[in-house]
Amino acid sequence: MKISALGWAALAAAAVFAATPASAETYRLSQNTSNTTTWQKGAERFNELVSEATGGKVELRIFPNAQLAGGDQMKQIEMTGRGSIDFVLTSAINATPLVPELAVFSLPYLYSDYDDVDATTSGAPGRKIDEILAEHGIVALAWGENGFREVTNNVRPIRTPEDMQGLKMRVAGPMYIDVMNALGANPQQMQWSETFPALQQGVVDGQENPIGAVIIPQRVYEVQKYLTTWHYSYDPLFLGVSKKLWESFDEETRAKVKKAAEEAMEYQKKISRDGTADGVAFLREQGMEVYEPSAEEIDAFRKATKPAFDTWAAKVGDDLVKSFQDTIAEAN
Ligand code: X2X
């Protein structure tokens, strides 16, 4: 829902209103995480760029912690599809209750590195996903990065799949429930905004999230002792706009919005990757015990999570999975 210049006038002082161009609109952008993350920084960069490019015609107000969906991070996507949220910055796993195909990105051990990732998001598989999102009323403007999700906990270092046995793990979405079950852990789905206190109070033993985009900026290291860089699942971000709103923009505005989104997500991806590259050393300084498994040890996790891969590959659809796998094979 957009807030018109007139709507804001009711809230703003007359002087402020007088300075606002008559055609200016403030749209609402919702994102999952706190205002300290690379998600937020990417959203802020988008706002700066889009407002500059459109001469203030398109401006945003950014809401962290999925506030516009009452804190329900998986609901944001559906609300955007309906047009009750204008812009959304969320990650693929959060869209899976509405669009199961988006689980493809996060299938355990689908990707080995950033080159694999970039080949798919910038290639034919990414465009196929854009089409699927459009069928649900969401125009995907650009792809950013949450990242490779690493496991943390307070009980013991994770070196083998057996080490996951019995751990109470907070997870974000339905696919991760199956992955954690395959590893013998006890998964519990929980909103991200409720996870920090749950870790602090020992309601759950652990969680999994990317280092640069989330673990560091949200200070997960303050409440978790062990981290293993198992790279088990990749999670991309996408910056989307409700199709309803998109269709109300003229051609020129659309081009400007799209370009601003692409630049902002390039920036967001870069700061997430930089934060991850420097992150392990930082986390050790903060007192975390970090375990970096070898290729053979990673292989054991790959084998153990295969049942969840197969279950979710079937939900996603074999053709789509194959198009991702083929593009990844070509990139190597
Ligand atoms: O909830 C999570 O774990 C987070 C922040 O990574 C997502 O929104 C997917």
CSV table of C-alpha atoms and ligand atoms in Angstrom, one decimal:
chain,number,residue,atom,x,y,z
A,1,MET,CA,0.0,0.0,0.0
A,2,LYS,CA,1.5,3.3,-1.0
A,3,ILE,CA,1.2,6.3,1.2
A,4,SER,CA,0.3,9.3,-0.9
A,5,ALA,CA,1.8,12.8,-0.5
A,6,LEU,CA,-1.5,13.7,1.0
A,7,GLY,CA,-1.4,10.9,3.5
A,8,TRP,CA,2.0,12.0,4.7
A,9,ALA,CA,0.8,15.6,5.0
A,10,ALA,CA,-1.6,14.6,7.8
A,11,LEU,CA,1.5,13.4,9.7
A,12,ALA,CA,4.1,16.0,8.6
A,13,ALA,CA,4.5,19.6,9.5
A,14,ALA,CA,3.2,22.0,6.9
A,15,ALA,CA,6.7,23.2,6.0
A,16,VAL,CA,7.9,19.7,5.2
A,17,PHE,CA,4.8,19.1,3.0
A,18,ALA,CA,5.5,22.4,1.1
A,19,ALA,CA,9.0,21.0,0.3
A,20,THR,CA,7.6,17.7,-1.1
A,21,PRO,CA,7.1,17.7,-4.9
A,22,ALA,CA,3.4,17.2,-5.7
A,23,SER,CA,4.1,13.9,-7.6
A,24,ALA,CA,6.2,12.3,-4.9
A,25,GLU,CA,5.1,9.0,-3.5
A,26,THR,CA,6.5,7.2,-0.6
A,27,TYR,CA,6.3,3.4,-1.0
A,28,ARG,CA,6.9,0.8,1.7
A,29,LEU,CA,9.7,-1.8,1.6
A,30,SER,CA,9.7,-4.7,4.0
A,31,GLN,CA,12.7,-6.8,4.9
A,32,ASN,CA,13.3,-9.7,7.3
A,33,THR,CA,16.2,-8.7,9.4
A,34,SER,CA,17.3,-5.9,11.8
A,35,ASN,CA,18.4,-2.5,10.7
A,36,THR,CA,22.1,-3.5,11.1
A,37,THR,CA,22.4,-6.1,8.3
A,38,THR,CA,23.5,-6.0,4.7
A,39,TRP,CA,19.9,-6.5,3.8
A,40,GLN,CA,19.0,-3.1,5.4
A,41,LYS,CA,22.1,-1.5,3.7
A,42,GLY,CA,21.0,-2.9,0.3
A,43,ALA,CA,17.5,-1.5,0.9
A,44,GLU,CA,18.9,1.9,1.9
A,45,ARG,CA,21.1,2.0,-1.1
A,46,PHE,CA,18.2,1.2,-3.4
A,47,ASN,CA,16.2,4.0,-1.8
A,48,GLU,CA,19.0,6.5,-2.4
A,49,LEU,CA,19.5,5.4,-6.0
A,50,VAL,CA,15.9,5.2,-7.0
A,51,SER,CA,15.0,8.5,-5.4
A,52,GLU,CA,17.9,10.2,-7.1
A,53,ALA,CA,17.1,8.6,-10.5
A,54,THR,CA,13.4,9.5,-10.4
A,55,GLY,CA,14.0,13.0,-9.0
A,56,GLY,CA,12.2,12.0,-5.8
A,57,LYS,CA,9.2,10.5,-7.6
A,58,VAL,CA,9.8,7.1,-6.1
A,59,GLU,CA,10.9,7.2,-2.5
A,60,LEU,CA,10.8,4.4,0.1
A,61,ARG,CA,10.3,3.9,3.7
A,62,ILE,CA,12.1,0.8,4.9
A,63,PHE,CA,10.6,-1.5,7.5
A,64,PRO,CA,13.0,-4.0,9.1
A,65,ASN,CA,12.1,-7.2,11.0
A,66,ALA,CA,9.2,-8.0,8.7
A,67,GLN,CA,7.2,-5.4,10.6
A,68,LEU,CA,4.8,-4.8,7.7
A,69,ALA,CA,3.7,-8.5,8.0
A,70,GLY,CA,3.4,-8.3,11.8
A,71,GLY,CA,6.8,-9.9,12.2
A,72,ASP,CA,5.9,-12.9,10.0
A,73,GLN,CA,8.8,-13.1,7.5
A,74,MET,CA,7.2,-15.7,5.2
A,75,LYS,CA,4.0,-13.6,4.9
A,76,GLN,CA,5.7,-10.6,3.3
A,77,ILE,CA,5.9,-12.3,-0.1
A,78,GLU,CA,2.2,-13.1,-0.2
A,79,MET,CA,1.3,-9.5,0.9
A,80,THR,CA,3.5,-8.2,-1.9
A,81,GLY,CA,1.8,-10.4,-4.4
A,82,ARG,CA,-1.5,-9.0,-3.3
A,83,GLY,CA,-0.2,-5.5,-3.5
A,84,SER,CA,-0.5,-4.7,0.2
A,85,ILE,CA,3.3,-4.4,0.5
A,86,ASP,CA,5.0,-2.3,-2.3
A,87,PHE,CA,8.5,-3.5,-2.3
A,88,VAL,CA,10.0,-6.6,-0.6
A,89,LEU,CA,13.6,-7.6,0.1
A,90,THR,CA,13.5,-11.2,1.2
A,91,SER,CA,15.3,-14.5,0.6
A,92,ALA,CA,14.3,-17.5,-1.5
A,93,ILE,CA,13.6,-19.8,1.5
A,94,ASN,CA,11.1,-17.3,2.8
A,95,ALA,CA,9.1,-17.5,-0.4
A,96,THR,CA,8.7,-21.3,-0.4
A,97,PRO,CA,5.4,-21.5,1.4
A,98,LEU,CA,3.9,-19.5,-1.5
A,99,VAL,CA,6.2,-20.5,-4.3
A,100,PRO,CA,7.8,-23.9,-3.6
A,101,GLU,CA,10.0,-23.7,-6.7
A,102,LEU,CA,12.1,-21.1,-4.9
A,103,ALA,CA,13.5,-23.9,-2.7
A,104,VAL,CA,15.6,-24.9,-5.6
A,105,PHE,CA,18.4,-22.4,-4.7
A,106,SER,CA,18.7,-23.8,-1.2
A,107,LEU,CA,18.7,-27.6,-2.0
A,108,PRO,CA,21.5,-29.0,0.2
A,109,TYR,CA,24.9,-28.8,-1.5
A,110,LEU,CA,23.5,-27.8,-4.9
A,111,TYR,CA,26.2,-25.1,-5.1
A,112,SER,CA,29.9,-25.3,-4.3
A,113,ASP,CA,30.9,-21.7,-4.7
A,114,TYR,CA,30.0,-18.1,-5.8
A,115,ASP,CA,30.7,-18.8,-9.5
A,116,ASP,CA,28.0,-21.5,-9.4
A,117,VAL,CA,25.6,-19.1,-7.8
A,118,ASP,CA,26.3,-16.2,-10.2
A,119,ALA,CA,25.9,-18.5,-13.2
A,120,THR,CA,22.4,-19.4,-12.2
A,121,THR,CA,21.1,-16.1,-10.9
A,122,SER,CA,22.4,-14.2,-13.9
A,123,GLY,CA,21.4,-17.0,-16.4
A,124,ALA,CA,18.4,-18.9,-17.8
A,125,PRO,CA,17.5,-20.5,-14.4
A,126,GLY,CA,17.2,-17.1,-12.8
A,127,ARG,CA,14.9,-15.8,-15.5
A,128,LYS,CA,12.7,-18.9,-15.2
A,129,ILE,CA,12.4,-18.1,-11.4
A,130,ASP,CA,11.5,-14.4,-12.4
A,131,GLU,CA,8.6,-15.8,-14.5
A,132,ILE,CA,7.4,-18.0,-11.7
A,133,LEU,CA,7.4,-15.1,-9.3
A,134,ALA,CA,5.5,-12.9,-11.8
A,135,GLU,CA,2.7,-15.6,-11.8
A,136,HIS,CA,2.3,-14.8,-8.1
A,137,GLY,CA,2.1,-11.0,-8.6
A,138,ILE,CA,5.7,-10.2,-7.8
A,139,VAL,CA,8.2,-8.6,-10.2
A,140,ALA,CA,11.8,-9.6,-9.2
A,141,LEU,CA,13.9,-6.6,-10.0
A,142,ALA,CA,17.3,-7.9,-8.9
A,143,TRP,CA,19.1,-10.7,-7.0
A,144,GLY,CA,21.2,-10.0,-4.0
A,145,GLU,CA,22.7,-12.4,-1.4
A,146,ASN,CA,22.0,-13.8,2.0
A,147,GLY,CA,24.7,-16.3,1.4
A,148,PHE,CA,25.9,-19.8,2.3
A,149,ARG,CA,24.3,-20.7,5.6
A,150,GLU,CA,26.6,-21.9,8.3
A,151,VAL,CA,25.6,-23.8,11.5
A,152,THR,CA,26.1,-22.5,15.0
A,153,ASN,CA,25.3,-23.9,18.4
A,154,ASN,CA,26.1,-23.9,22.1
A,155,VAL,CA,26.5,-27.6,22.8
A,156,ARG,CA,29.5,-28.9,20.8
A,157,PRO,CA,31.6,-28.4,17.7
A,158,ILE,CA,30.0,-29.9,14.6
A,159,ARG,CA,32.5,-32.0,12.6
A,160,THR,CA,30.4,-34.9,11.4
A,161,PRO,CA,26.7,-35.4,10.7
A,162,GLU,CA,26.5,-37.5,14.0
A,163,ASP,CA,27.4,-34.3,15.9
A,164,MET,CA,24.0,-32.9,14.9
A,165,GLN,CA,22.1,-35.7,16.7
A,166,GLY,CA,19.6,-34.3,19.2
A,167,LEU,CA,20.5,-30.7,18.9
A,168,LYS,CA,17.5,-28.3,19.1
A,169,MET,CA,17.9,-26.2,16.0
A,170,ARG,CA,16.0,-23.1,15.0
A,171,VAL,CA,15.2,-23.1,11.3
A,172,ALA,CA,13.7,-20.5,9.0
A,173,GLY,CA,11.6,-22.6,6.6
A,174,PRO,CA,10.0,-25.9,5.8
A,175,MET,CA,12.9,-27.4,3.7
A,176,TYR,CA,15.3,-26.9,6.6
A,177,ILE,CA,13.0,-29.0,8.8
A,178,ASP,CA,13.6,-31.9,6.5
A,179,VAL,CA,17.3,-31.3,6.3
A,180,MET,CA,17.7,-31.1,10.1
A,181,ASN,CA,15.6,-34.3,10.5
A,182,ALA,CA,17.8,-36.1,8.0
A,183,LEU,CA,20.7,-35.1,10.3
A,184,GLY,CA,19.0,-36.4,13.4
A,185,ALA,CA,18.6,-32.9,14.9
A,186,ASN,CA,15.3,-31.5,16.4
A,187,PRO,CA,14.3,-28.6,14.2
A,188,GLN,CA,11.9,-25.9,15.2
A,189,GLN,CA,10.6,-23.3,12.8
A,190,MET,CA,10.8,-19.8,14.3
A,191,GLN,CA,10.7,-16.2,13.2
A,192,TRP,CA,14.1,-14.7,12.8
A,193,SER,CA,13.2,-11.7,15.0
A,194,GLU,CA,12.5,-14.2,17.8
A,195,THR,CA,15.6,-16.2,17.4
A,196,PHE,CA,18.2,-14.2,19.3
A,197,PRO,CA,16.3,-14.3,22.7
A,198,ALA,CA,15.5,-18.0,22.0
A,199,LEU,CA,19.3,-18.7,21.7
A,200,GLN,CA,20.1,-16.6,24.6
A,201,GLN,CA,17.6,-18.3,26.9
A,202,GLY,CA,18.5,-21.8,25.6
A,203,VAL,CA,15.1,-22.5,24.1
A,204,VAL,CA,17.1,-23.8,21.1
A,205,ASP,CA,20.7,-24.9,21.0
A,206,GLY,CA,21.6,-23.6,17.6
A,207,GLN,CA,20.7,-22.0,14.3
A,208,GLU,CA,22.0,-21.6,10.8
A,209,ASN,CA,22.6,-18.4,8.8
A,210,PRO,CA,25.2,-16.7,6.6
A,211,ILE,CA,28.2,-15.1,8.2
A,212,GLY,CA,28.5,-11.7,6.4
A,213,ALA,CA,24.8,-10.9,5.9
A,214,VAL,CA,23.4,-12.0,9.3
A,215,ILE,CA,25.6,-13.7,11.9
A,216,ILE,CA,28.0,-10.8,12.3
A,217,PRO,CA,25.7,-7.8,11.9
A,218,GLN,CA,23.1,-9.4,14.2
A,219,ARG,CA,25.7,-10.4,16.7
A,220,VAL,CA,24.8,-14.0,16.9
A,221,TYR,CA,28.3,-14.7,18.2
A,222,GLU,CA,27.3,-13.1,21.5
A,223,VAL,CA,24.9,-16.0,22.2
A,224,GLN,CA,26.6,-18.9,20.3
A,225,LYS,CA,29.9,-20.7,21.0
A,226,TYR,CA,30.5,-23.0,18.0
A,227,LEU,CA,30.4,-22.4,14.2
A,228,THR,CA,31.0,-24.9,11.4
A,229,THR,CA,31.5,-23.6,7.8
A,230,TRP,CA,29.6,-26.5,6.3
A,231,HIS,CA,28.2,-24.4,3.4
A,232,TYR,CA,25.2,-26.7,3.3
A,233,SER,CA,22.6,-24.4,1.7
A,234,TYR,CA,22.7,-21.2,-0.3
A,235,ASP,CA,20.1,-18.5,0.1
A,236,PRO,CA,19.8,-15.7,-2.4
A,237,LEU,CA,18.0,-12.4,-1.7
A,238,PHE,CA,15.6,-10.8,-4.2
A,239,LEU,CA,14.3,-7.3,-4.4
A,240,GLY,CA,10.8,-7.5,-5.6
A,241,VAL,CA,7.9,-5.1,-6.3
A,242,SER,CA,4.2,-5.8,-6.4
A,243,LYS,CA,3.1,-6.3,-10.0
A,244,LYS,CA,0.2,-4.0,-9.4
A,245,LEU,CA,2.5,-1.1,-8.5
A,246,TRP,CA,5.0,-2.0,-11.3
A,247,GLU,CA,2.2,-1.8,-13.9
A,248,SER,CA,1.3,1.7,-12.6
A,249,PHE,CA,4.8,3.0,-13.5
A,250,ASP,CA,5.5,4.4,-16.9
A,251,GLU,CA,8.3,2.8,-19.1
A,252,GLU,CA,10.8,5.4,-18.1
A,253,THR,CA,10.2,5.0,-14.4
A,254,ARG,CA,10.3,1.2,-14.7
A,255,ALA,CA,13.8,1.4,-16.3
A,256,LYS,CA,15.0,3.7,-13.5
A,257,VAL,CA,13.6,1.5,-10.8
A,258,LYS,CA,15.1,-1.6,-12.3
A,259,LYS,CA,18.5,-0.1,-12.7
A,260,ALA,CA,18.6,1.2,-9.2
A,261,ALA,CA,17.6,-2.2,-7.9
A,262,GLU,CA,20.4,-3.9,-9.8
A,263,GLU,CA,23.0,-1.5,-8.6
A,264,ALA,CA,21.8,-1.7,-5.0
A,265,MET,CA,21.8,-5.5,-5.1
A,266,GLU,CA,25.3,-5.6,-6.6
A,267,TYR,CA,26.4,-3.5,-3.7
A,268,GLN,CA,24.5,-5.7,-1.2
A,269,LYS,CA,26.1,-8.8,-2.6
A,270,LYS,CA,29.6,-7.3,-2.4
A,271,ILE,CA,29.3,-6.2,1.2
A,272,SER,CA,27.9,-9.6,2.2
A,273,ARG,CA,30.7,-11.4,0.5
A,274,ASP,CA,33.4,-9.1,1.9
A,275,GLY,CA,31.8,-9.5,5.4
A,276,THR,CA,31.9,-13.3,5.0
A,277,ALA,CA,35.5,-13.3,3.8
A,278,ASP,CA,36.7,-11.4,6.8
A,279,GLY,CA,34.1,-13.0,9.1
A,280,VAL,CA,35.8,-16.2,10.4
A,281,ALA,CA,38.8,-14.3,11.8
A,282,PHE,CA,36.4,-11.8,13.4
A,283,LEU,CA,34.2,-14.5,14.9
A,284,ARG,CA,37.3,-16.1,16.4
A,285,GLU,CA,38.4,-12.8,18.0
A,286,GLN,CA,34.9,-12.6,19.5
A,287,GLY,CA,35.5,-16.0,21.2
A,288,MET,CA,33.7,-18.3,18.8
A,289,GLU,CA,35.2,-21.7,18.1
A,290,VAL,CA,35.1,-22.1,14.4
A,291,TYR,CA,35.5,-25.4,12.6
A,292,GLU,CA,36.3,-25.4,8.9
A,293,PRO,CA,35.5,-28.9,7.5
A,294,SER,CA,37.7,-30.5,4.8
A,295,ALA,CA,36.3,-31.6,1.4
A,296,GLU,CA,35.9,-35.2,2.7
A,297,GLU,CA,34.0,-34.0,5.8
A,298,ILE,CA,31.7,-31.9,3.7
A,299,ASP,CA,31.0,-34.9,1.6
A,300,ALA,CA,29.7,-36.7,4.6
A,301,PHE,CA,27.2,-33.9,5.2
A,302,ARG,CA,26.3,-34.0,1.6
A,303,LYS,CA,25.5,-37.7,1.8
A,304,ALA,CA,23.6,-37.4,5.1
A,305,THR,CA,21.3,-34.6,3.7
A,306,LYS,CA,20.6,-36.3,0.4
A,307,PRO,CA,17.2,-37.6,1.4
A,308,ALA,CA,16.0,-34.0,2.0
A,309,PHE,CA,17.6,-33.0,-1.4
A,310,ASP,CA,15.5,-35.7,-3.1
A,311,THR,CA,12.3,-34.8,-1.3
A,312,TRP,CA,12.6,-31.2,-2.2
A,313,ALA,CA,13.8,-31.7,-5.7
A,314,ALA,CA,10.6,-33.5,-6.3
A,315,LYS,CA,8.6,-30.6,-4.9
A,316,VAL,CA,10.5,-28.1,-7.0
A,317,GLY,CA,10.2,-30.1,-10.1
A,318,ASP,CA,12.9,-32.2,-11.9
A,319,ASP,CA,13.1,-29.9,-14.9
A,320,LEU,CA,13.8,-26.8,-12.9
A,321,VAL,CA,16.4,-28.7,-10.7
A,322,LYS,CA,18.1,-30.0,-13.9
A,323,SER,CA,18.3,-26.5,-15.4
A,324,PHE,CA,20.1,-25.3,-12.3
A,325,GLN,CA,22.4,-28.3,-12.3
A,326,ASP,CA,23.2,-28.0,-16.0
A,327,THR,CA,24.1,-24.3,-15.7
A,328,ILE,CA,26.3,-25.1,-12.7
A,329,ALA,CA,28.0,-27.9,-14.6
A,330,GLU,CA,28.7,-25.5,-17.5
A,331,ALA,CA,30.2,-22.9,-15.1
A,332,ASN,CA,32.8,-25.4,-13.9
B,1,X2X,O1,15.3,-16.2,9.0
B,1,X2X,C1,16.5,-16.4,8.7
B,1,X2X,O2,17.2,-17.3,9.1
B,1,X2X,C2,17.1,-15.4,7.7
B,1,X2X,C3,17.3,-14.1,8.3
B,1,X2X,O3,18.2,-15.9,7.1
B,1,X2X,C4,16.0,-15.3,6.6
B,1,X2X,O4,15.2,-14.5,6.6
B,1,X2X,C5,16.1,-16.4,5.6
